[in-house]
Amino acid sequence: MADTTPAPRLILDAEGGSRFTPSQPKLLWDPMQSAPPEADGSWLTAVSFIRDFDDMHRVFQWLNSGRHAFRSVSLDSLTEIQKRCLDAISGTNQPTQQNWGELLRKMESLVRQFRDLTMHPTNPLEAVVFVTTTQVDDKGWTRPHVQGQLRLTLPYFVDVVGYMYTHVAAEGQLERMLMVQPYGNYICKDRTGRLRPIIEQPNIETMMEDIYGQQLMG
């Protein structure tokens, strides 16, 4: 789904899943070695493999400088990026209570910093997407699969929280569905009030047109 954000797009890939997404052509960008690539028409998707948490800091520095051609960025996945952050804090040692507190502060700061790139004064991003897996908590709520209090605070930081699932259509084919309105024990949200409660075959660029209107896109 992150492959449907406005292009030129940046995928921050902590899991290696971008190898199998359909958008072509792709370009690999190492933020530790070079400036962001120019939008010369030879690529639609730039991919940065996130091997450690320092990579995230460097990417943010480039994006926050405004010296880039990206229209959107996706973090895939925040679940794995949080693990990279914990690795940087405690390594292979058992995390202490102090480590967990540091992890929450760093991850909340990261989410808010990337979110705020949509309000950048000179080169705002059109979309910032945080991808996570999900988990059922001890009270039966299906939430983002992140550690600690971030699973509670994350939904408050963003405008839309969607739960993706699959559905067998009448013709027998499998379709992806995205629920963005609270239902049952699923944590969902649409602050804009402009999206359908359940979106078939979700496409983020189309969703943004529903939210902002085509005249504001591009």
PDB file of C-alpha atoms in Angstrom:
ATOM      1  CA  MET A   1       0.000   0.000   0.000  1.00  0.00           C
ATOM      2  CA  ALA A   2       2.915   2.365   0.688  1.00  0.00           C
ATOM      3  CA  ASP A   3       3.775   1.879  -2.981  1.00  0.00           C
ATOM      4  CA  THR A   4       0.659   3.935  -3.864  1.00  0.00           C
ATOM      5  CA  THR A   5       1.762   7.205  -2.268  1.00  0.00           C
ATOM      6  CA  PRO A   6       2.468  10.215  -4.527  1.00  0.00           C
ATOM      7  CA  ALA A   7       5.661   9.854  -6.581  1.00  0.00           C
ATOM      8  CA  PRO A   8       8.508  10.544  -6.465  1.00  0.00           C
ATOM      9  CA  ARG A   9       8.228   8.565  -3.243  1.00  0.00           C
ATOM     10  CA  LEU A  10      10.713   7.404  -0.624  1.00  0.00           C
ATOM     11  CA  ILE A  11      10.392   4.024   1.076  1.00  0.00           C
ATOM     12  CA  LEU A  12      12.368   3.548   4.289  1.00  0.00           C
ATOM     13  CA  ASP A  13      12.635  -0.219   4.221  1.00  0.00           C
ATOM     14  CA  ALA A  14      13.605  -1.960   7.470  1.00  0.00           C
ATOM     15  CA  GLU A  15      12.322  -5.385   6.396  1.00  0.00           C
ATOM     16  CA  GLY A  16      13.346  -5.841   2.754  1.00  0.00           C
ATOM     17  CA  GLY A  17       9.758  -5.879   1.487  1.00  0.00           C
ATOM     18  CA  SER A  18      10.343  -3.202  -1.164  1.00  0.00           C
ATOM     19  CA  ARG A  19      12.011  -5.834  -3.345  1.00  0.00           C
ATOM     20  CA  PHE A  20       8.581  -7.259  -4.100  1.00  0.00           C
ATOM     21  CA  THR A  21       6.478  -4.121  -4.623  1.00  0.00           C
ATOM     22  CA  PRO A  22       5.263  -3.337  -8.158  1.00  0.00           C
ATOM     23  CA  SER A  23       6.350   0.270  -8.736  1.00  0.00           C
ATOM     24  CA  GLN A  24       9.055   0.596 -11.357  1.00  0.00           C
ATOM     25  CA  PRO A  25      11.638   1.847 -11.841  1.00  0.00           C
ATOM     26  CA  LYS A  26      13.194   1.853  -8.372  1.00  0.00           C
ATOM     27  CA  LEU A  27      16.376   3.563  -7.223  1.00  0.00           C
ATOM     28  CA  LEU A  28      18.457   2.662  -4.170  1.00  0.00           C
ATOM     29  CA  TRP A  29      19.534   5.645  -2.072  1.00  0.00           C
ATOM     30  CA  ASP A  30      22.029   5.445   0.785  1.00  0.00           C
ATOM     31  CA  PRO A  31      21.473   8.576   2.904  1.00  0.00           C
ATOM     32  CA  MET A  32      24.785   8.020   4.691  1.00  0.00           C
ATOM     33  CA  GLN A  33      26.720   8.277   1.434  1.00  0.00           C
ATOM     34  CA  SER A  34      24.947  10.811  -0.799  1.00  0.00           C
ATOM     35  CA  ALA A  35      22.349  13.535  -1.079  1.00  0.00           C
ATOM     36  CA  PRO A  36      18.793  12.626  -2.132  1.00  0.00           C
ATOM     37  CA  PRO A  37      18.493  11.745  -5.825  1.00  0.00           C
ATOM     38  CA  GLU A  38      17.280  14.288  -8.352  1.00  0.00           C
ATOM     39  CA  ALA A  39      13.822  13.733  -9.853  1.00  0.00           C
ATOM     40  CA  ASP A  40      15.072  13.310 -13.419  1.00  0.00           C
ATOM     41  CA  GLY A  41      12.232  11.071 -14.600  1.00  0.00           C
ATOM     42  CA  SER A  42      14.314   7.884 -14.441  1.00  0.00           C
ATOM     43  CA  TRP A  43      12.687   6.596 -11.218  1.00  0.00           C
ATOM     44  CA  LEU A  44       9.412   6.716  -9.284  1.00  0.00           C
ATOM     45  CA  THR A  45      10.435   5.040  -6.018  1.00  0.00           C
ATOM     46  CA  ALA A  46      13.623   5.589  -4.045  1.00  0.00           C
ATOM     47  CA  VAL A  47      14.389   2.919  -1.447  1.00  0.00           C
ATOM     48  CA  SER A  48      16.623   3.347   1.587  1.00  0.00           C
ATOM     49  CA  PHE A  49      17.373   0.176   3.526  1.00  0.00           C
ATOM     50  CA  ILE A  50      17.275   0.916   7.260  1.00  0.00           C
ATOM     51  CA  ARG A  51      19.960  -1.232   8.867  1.00  0.00           C
ATOM     52  CA  ASP A  52      20.322   0.721  12.107  1.00  0.00           C
ATOM     53  CA  PHE A  53      18.681   3.649  13.860  1.00  0.00           C
ATOM     54  CA  ASP A  54      21.362   6.117  12.735  1.00  0.00           C
ATOM     55  CA  ASP A  55      20.004   5.717   9.203  1.00  0.00           C
ATOM     56  CA  MET A  56      16.699   7.167  10.365  1.00  0.00           C
ATOM     57  CA  HIS A  57      18.385  10.247  11.821  1.00  0.00           C
ATOM     58  CA  ARG A  58      20.287  10.869   8.610  1.00  0.00           C
ATOM     59  CA  VAL A  59      17.192  10.502   6.434  1.00  0.00           C
ATOM     60  CA  PHE A  60      15.319  12.957   8.614  1.00  0.00           C
ATOM     61  CA  GLN A  61      18.158  15.478   8.364  1.00  0.00           C
ATOM     62  CA  TRP A  62      17.982  15.355   4.570  1.00  0.00           C
ATOM     63  CA  LEU A  63      14.198  15.645   4.478  1.00  0.00           C
ATOM     64  CA  ASN A  64      14.130  18.411   7.058  1.00  0.00           C
ATOM     65  CA  SER A  65      16.675  20.384   5.030  1.00  0.00           C
ATOM     66  CA  GLY A  66      14.083  20.656   2.251  1.00  0.00           C
ATOM     67  CA  ARG A  67      16.723  19.703  -0.335  1.00  0.00           C
ATOM     68  CA  HIS A  68      14.927  16.728  -1.853  1.00  0.00           C
ATOM     69  CA  ALA A  69      12.456  15.890  -4.607  1.00  0.00           C
ATOM     70  CA  PHE A  70      10.194  13.503  -2.680  1.00  0.00           C
ATOM     71  CA  ARG A  71       6.442  14.021  -2.457  1.00  0.00           C
ATOM     72  CA  SER A  72       5.890  11.261   0.109  1.00  0.00           C
ATOM     73  CA  VAL A  73       7.735   8.979   2.514  1.00  0.00           C
ATOM     74  CA  SER A  74       6.757   5.649   4.078  1.00  0.00           C
ATOM     75  CA  LEU A  75       8.333   3.919   7.078  1.00  0.00           C
ATOM     76  CA  ASP A  76       8.077   0.161   6.611  1.00  0.00           C
ATOM     77  CA  SER A  77       7.734  -0.912   9.220  1.00  0.00           C
ATOM     78  CA  LEU A  78       7.625   1.136  12.396  1.00  0.00           C
ATOM     79  CA  THR A  79       7.508  -2.185  14.241  1.00  0.00           C
ATOM     80  CA  GLU A  80      10.959  -3.134  12.932  1.00  0.00           C
ATOM     81  CA  ILE A  81      12.377   0.401  13.187  1.00  0.00           C
ATOM     82  CA  GLN A  82      11.512   0.423  16.887  1.00  0.00           C
ATOM     83  CA  LYS A  83      13.488  -2.793  17.275  1.00  0.00           C
ATOM     84  CA  ARG A  84      16.467  -1.118  15.584  1.00  0.00           C
ATOM     85  CA  CYS A  85      16.111   1.726  18.069  1.00  0.00           C
ATOM     86  CA  LEU A  86      16.105  -0.696  21.002  1.00  0.00           C
ATOM     87  CA  ASP A  87      19.188  -2.398  19.560  1.00  0.00           C
ATOM     88  CA  ALA A  88      20.944   0.981  19.573  1.00  0.00           C
ATOM     89  CA  ILE A  89      19.938   1.579  23.197  1.00  0.00           C
ATOM     90  CA  SER A  90      20.582  -1.765  24.889  1.00  0.00           C
ATOM     91  CA  GLY A  91      22.296  -3.943  22.283  1.00  0.00           C
ATOM     92  CA  THR A  92      21.953  -7.613  23.151  1.00  0.00           C
ATOM     93  CA  ASN A  93      21.460  -6.872  26.866  1.00  0.00           C
ATOM     94  CA  GLN A  94      18.121  -7.214  28.600  1.00  0.00           C
ATOM     95  CA  PRO A  95      16.486  -3.749  28.473  1.00  0.00           C
ATOM     96  CA  THR A  96      16.200  -1.957  31.784  1.00  0.00           C
ATOM     97  CA  GLN A  97      13.281   0.217  32.856  1.00  0.00           C
ATOM     98  CA  GLN A  98      15.408   3.238  31.953  1.00  0.00           C
ATOM     99  CA  ASN A  99      16.008   1.753  28.489  1.00  0.00           C
ATOM    100  CA  TRP A 100      12.253   1.371  27.917  1.00  0.00           C
ATOM    101  CA  GLY A 101      11.692   5.000  28.889  1.00  0.00           C
ATOM    102  CA  GLU A 102      14.417   6.118  26.482  1.00  0.00           C
ATOM    103  CA  LEU A 103      12.896   3.976  23.745  1.00  0.00           C
ATOM    104  CA  LEU A 104       9.493   5.653  24.149  1.00  0.00           C
ATOM    105  CA  ARG A 105      10.997   9.151  24.059  1.00  0.00           C
ATOM    106  CA  LYS A 106      13.057   8.450  20.950  1.00  0.00           C
ATOM    107  CA  MET A 107      10.268   6.736  19.044  1.00  0.00           C
ATOM    108  CA  GLU A 108       7.634   9.342  19.880  1.00  0.00           C
ATOM    109  CA  SER A 109      10.077  12.025  18.795  1.00  0.00           C
ATOM    110  CA  LEU A 110      10.786  10.162  15.546  1.00  0.00           C
ATOM    111  CA  VAL A 111       7.100   9.773  14.681  1.00  0.00           C
ATOM    112  CA  ARG A 112       6.340  13.423  15.409  1.00  0.00           C
ATOM    113  CA  GLN A 113       9.378  14.674  13.488  1.00  0.00           C
ATOM    114  CA  PHE A 114       8.461  12.708  10.373  1.00  0.00           C
ATOM    115  CA  ARG A 115       4.777  13.650  10.691  1.00  0.00           C
ATOM    116  CA  ASP A 116       5.705  17.317  10.899  1.00  0.00           C
ATOM    117  CA  LEU A 117       7.470  17.103   7.523  1.00  0.00           C
ATOM    118  CA  THR A 118       3.988  17.590   6.052  1.00  0.00           C
ATOM    119  CA  MET A 119       4.173  21.098   7.534  1.00  0.00           C
ATOM    120  CA  HIS A 120       7.722  21.903   6.396  1.00  0.00           C
ATOM    121  CA  PRO A 121       8.026  25.645   5.656  1.00  0.00           C
ATOM    122  CA  THR A 122       9.666  25.317   2.215  1.00  0.00           C
ATOM    123  CA  ASN A 123       9.190  21.759   0.918  1.00  0.00           C
ATOM    124  CA  PRO A 124       6.353  19.971   2.701  1.00  0.00           C
ATOM    125  CA  LEU A 125       5.681  16.300   2.030  1.00  0.00           C
ATOM    126  CA  GLU A 126       2.190  15.423   0.840  1.00  0.00           C
ATOM    127  CA  ALA A 127       2.029  12.170   2.805  1.00  0.00           C
ATOM    128  CA  VAL A 128       3.939  10.409   5.571  1.00  0.00           C
ATOM    129  CA  VAL A 129       2.915   6.790   6.105  1.00  0.00           C
ATOM    130  CA  PHE A 130       3.792   4.633   9.108  1.00  0.00           C
ATOM    131  CA  VAL A 131       3.350   0.914   8.450  1.00  0.00           C
ATOM    132  CA  THR A 132       3.062  -1.472  11.396  1.00  0.00           C
ATOM    133  CA  THR A 133       1.939  -4.981  12.023  1.00  0.00           C
ATOM    134  CA  THR A 134      -0.887  -5.432  14.538  1.00  0.00           C
ATOM    135  CA  GLN A 135      -1.364  -7.258  17.813  1.00  0.00           C
ATOM    136  CA  VAL A 136      -4.264  -7.979  20.157  1.00  0.00           C
ATOM    137  CA  ASP A 137      -3.636  -6.558  23.620  1.00  0.00           C
ATOM    138  CA  ASP A 138      -4.669  -8.109  26.931  1.00  0.00           C
ATOM    139  CA  LYS A 139      -8.065  -6.364  26.715  1.00  0.00           C
ATOM    140  CA  GLY A 140      -8.854  -7.657  23.240  1.00  0.00           C
ATOM    141  CA  TRP A 141      -8.063  -4.457  21.292  1.00  0.00           C
ATOM    142  CA  THR A 142      -6.299  -4.796  17.958  1.00  0.00           C
ATOM    143  CA  ARG A 143      -3.574  -2.135  18.009  1.00  0.00           C
ATOM    144  CA  PRO A 144      -0.354  -1.223  16.202  1.00  0.00           C
ATOM    145  CA  HIS A 145       2.325  -3.755  17.083  1.00  0.00           C
ATOM    146  CA  VAL A 146       4.847  -1.529  18.829  1.00  0.00           C
ATOM    147  CA  GLN A 147       6.370  -1.800  22.267  1.00  0.00           C
ATOM    148  CA  GLY A 148       5.258  -0.011  25.415  1.00  0.00           C
ATOM    149  CA  GLN A 149       3.142   3.122  25.589  1.00  0.00           C
ATOM    150  CA  LEU A 150       3.772   3.932  21.917  1.00  0.00           C
ATOM    151  CA  ARG A 151       0.983   1.522  21.020  1.00  0.00           C
ATOM    152  CA  LEU A 152      -1.370   3.885  22.863  1.00  0.00           C
ATOM    153  CA  THR A 153       0.060   7.239  21.761  1.00  0.00           C
ATOM    154  CA  LEU A 154       0.820   6.472  18.100  1.00  0.00           C
ATOM    155  CA  PRO A 155      -2.807   6.770  16.858  1.00  0.00           C
ATOM    156  CA  TYR A 156      -3.073  10.276  18.353  1.00  0.00           C
ATOM    157  CA  PHE A 157      -0.105  11.566  16.345  1.00  0.00           C
ATOM    158  CA  VAL A 158      -1.603  10.981  12.888  1.00  0.00           C
ATOM    159  CA  ASP A 159      -4.714  11.945  10.927  1.00  0.00           C
ATOM    160  CA  VAL A 160      -5.738   8.515   9.616  1.00  0.00           C
ATOM    161  CA  VAL A 161      -5.312   5.094  11.221  1.00  0.00           C
ATOM    162  CA  GLY A 162      -6.330   2.180   9.040  1.00  0.00           C
ATOM    163  CA  TYR A 163      -6.623  -1.547   9.636  1.00  0.00           C
ATOM    164  CA  MET A 164      -5.957  -3.595   6.504  1.00  0.00           C
ATOM    165  CA  TYR A 165      -7.495  -7.010   6.003  1.00  0.00           C
ATOM    166  CA  THR A 166      -8.464  -9.288   3.135  1.00  0.00           C
ATOM    167  CA  HIS A 167     -11.926 -10.120   1.843  1.00  0.00           C
ATOM    168  CA  VAL A 168     -13.139 -12.716  -0.651  1.00  0.00           C
ATOM    169  CA  ALA A 169     -15.200 -10.911  -3.297  1.00  0.00           C
ATOM    170  CA  ALA A 170     -18.288 -12.361  -4.957  1.00  0.00           C
ATOM    171  CA  GLU A 171     -16.186 -13.428  -7.943  1.00  0.00           C
ATOM    172  CA  GLY A 172     -13.919 -15.409  -5.645  1.00  0.00           C
ATOM    173  CA  GLN A 173     -10.818 -13.241  -5.814  1.00  0.00           C
ATOM    174  CA  LEU A 174      -9.064 -11.933  -2.728  1.00  0.00           C
ATOM    175  CA  GLU A 175      -9.337  -8.163  -2.195  1.00  0.00           C
ATOM    176  CA  ARG A 176      -7.569  -5.892   0.223  1.00  0.00           C
ATOM    177  CA  MET A 177      -9.781  -3.705   2.416  1.00  0.00           C
ATOM    178  CA  LEU A 178      -8.872  -0.797   4.667  1.00  0.00           C
ATOM    179  CA  MET A 179     -11.061   0.128   7.627  1.00  0.00           C
ATOM    180  CA  VAL A 180     -10.604   3.715   8.842  1.00  0.00           C
ATOM    181  CA  GLN A 181     -13.560   4.079  11.207  1.00  0.00           C
ATOM    182  CA  PRO A 182     -13.611   2.544  14.702  1.00  0.00           C
ATOM    183  CA  TYR A 183     -15.466  -0.756  14.752  1.00  0.00           C
ATOM    184  CA  GLY A 184     -15.535  -3.428  17.410  1.00  0.00           C
ATOM    185  CA  ASN A 185     -12.147  -3.720  19.068  1.00  0.00           C
ATOM    186  CA  TYR A 186     -10.126  -2.295  16.147  1.00  0.00           C
ATOM    187  CA  ILE A 187      -8.195   0.943  16.645  1.00  0.00           C
ATOM    188  CA  CYS A 188      -9.033   3.013  13.548  1.00  0.00           C
ATOM    189  CA  LYS A 189      -9.434   6.728  12.895  1.00  0.00           C
ATOM    190  CA  ASP A 190     -10.248   9.300  10.210  1.00  0.00           C
ATOM    191  CA  ARG A 191      -9.713  12.790  11.556  1.00  0.00           C
ATOM    192  CA  THR A 192     -10.564  14.276   8.152  1.00  0.00           C
ATOM    193  CA  GLY A 193     -14.090  12.842   8.021  1.00  0.00           C
ATOM    194  CA  ARG A 194     -13.760  12.597   4.223  1.00  0.00           C
ATOM    195  CA  LEU A 195     -12.984   8.930   3.658  1.00  0.00           C
ATOM    196  CA  ARG A 196     -15.364   6.008   3.290  1.00  0.00           C
ATOM    197  CA  PRO A 197     -15.430   3.860   6.452  1.00  0.00           C
ATOM    198  CA  ILE A 198     -14.183   0.832   4.500  1.00  0.00           C
ATOM    199  CA  ILE A 199     -12.036   1.351   1.395  1.00  0.00           C
ATOM    200  CA  GLU A 200     -11.746  -1.400  -1.191  1.00  0.00           C
ATOM    201  CA  GLN A 201      -8.334  -1.964  -2.798  1.00  0.00           C
ATOM    202  CA  PRO A 202      -6.946   1.102  -0.987  1.00  0.00           C
ATOM    203  CA  ASN A 203      -4.693   3.522  -2.837  1.00  0.00           C
ATOM    204  CA  ILE A 204      -3.151   6.327  -0.808  1.00  0.00           C
ATOM    205  CA  GLU A 205      -2.990   8.828  -3.648  1.00  0.00           C
ATOM    206  CA  THR A 206      -6.700   8.281  -4.344  1.00  0.00           C
ATOM    207  CA  MET A 207      -7.453   8.642  -0.631  1.00  0.00           C
ATOM    208  CA  MET A 208      -5.593  11.962  -0.613  1.00  0.00           C
ATOM    209  CA  GLU A 209      -7.694  13.163  -3.537  1.00  0.00           C
ATOM    210  CA  ASP A 210     -10.794  12.312  -1.482  1.00  0.00           C
ATOM    211  CA  ILE A 211      -9.406  14.282   1.450  1.00  0.00           C
ATOM    212  CA  TYR A 212      -7.957  17.337  -0.272  1.00  0.00           C
ATOM    213  CA  GLY A 213      -9.591  17.427  -3.688  1.00  0.00           C
ATOM    214  CA  GLN A 214      -7.838  16.886  -7.001  1.00  0.00           C
ATOM    215  CA  GLN A 215      -7.128  20.591  -7.396  1.00  0.00           C
ATOM    216  CA  LEU A 216      -4.760  20.470  -4.409  1.00  0.00           C
ATOM    217  CA  MET A 217      -2.841  17.397  -5.553  1.00  0.00           C
ATOM    218  CA  GLY A 218       0.308  17.296  -7.645  1.00  0.00           C
TER     219      GLY A 218
END
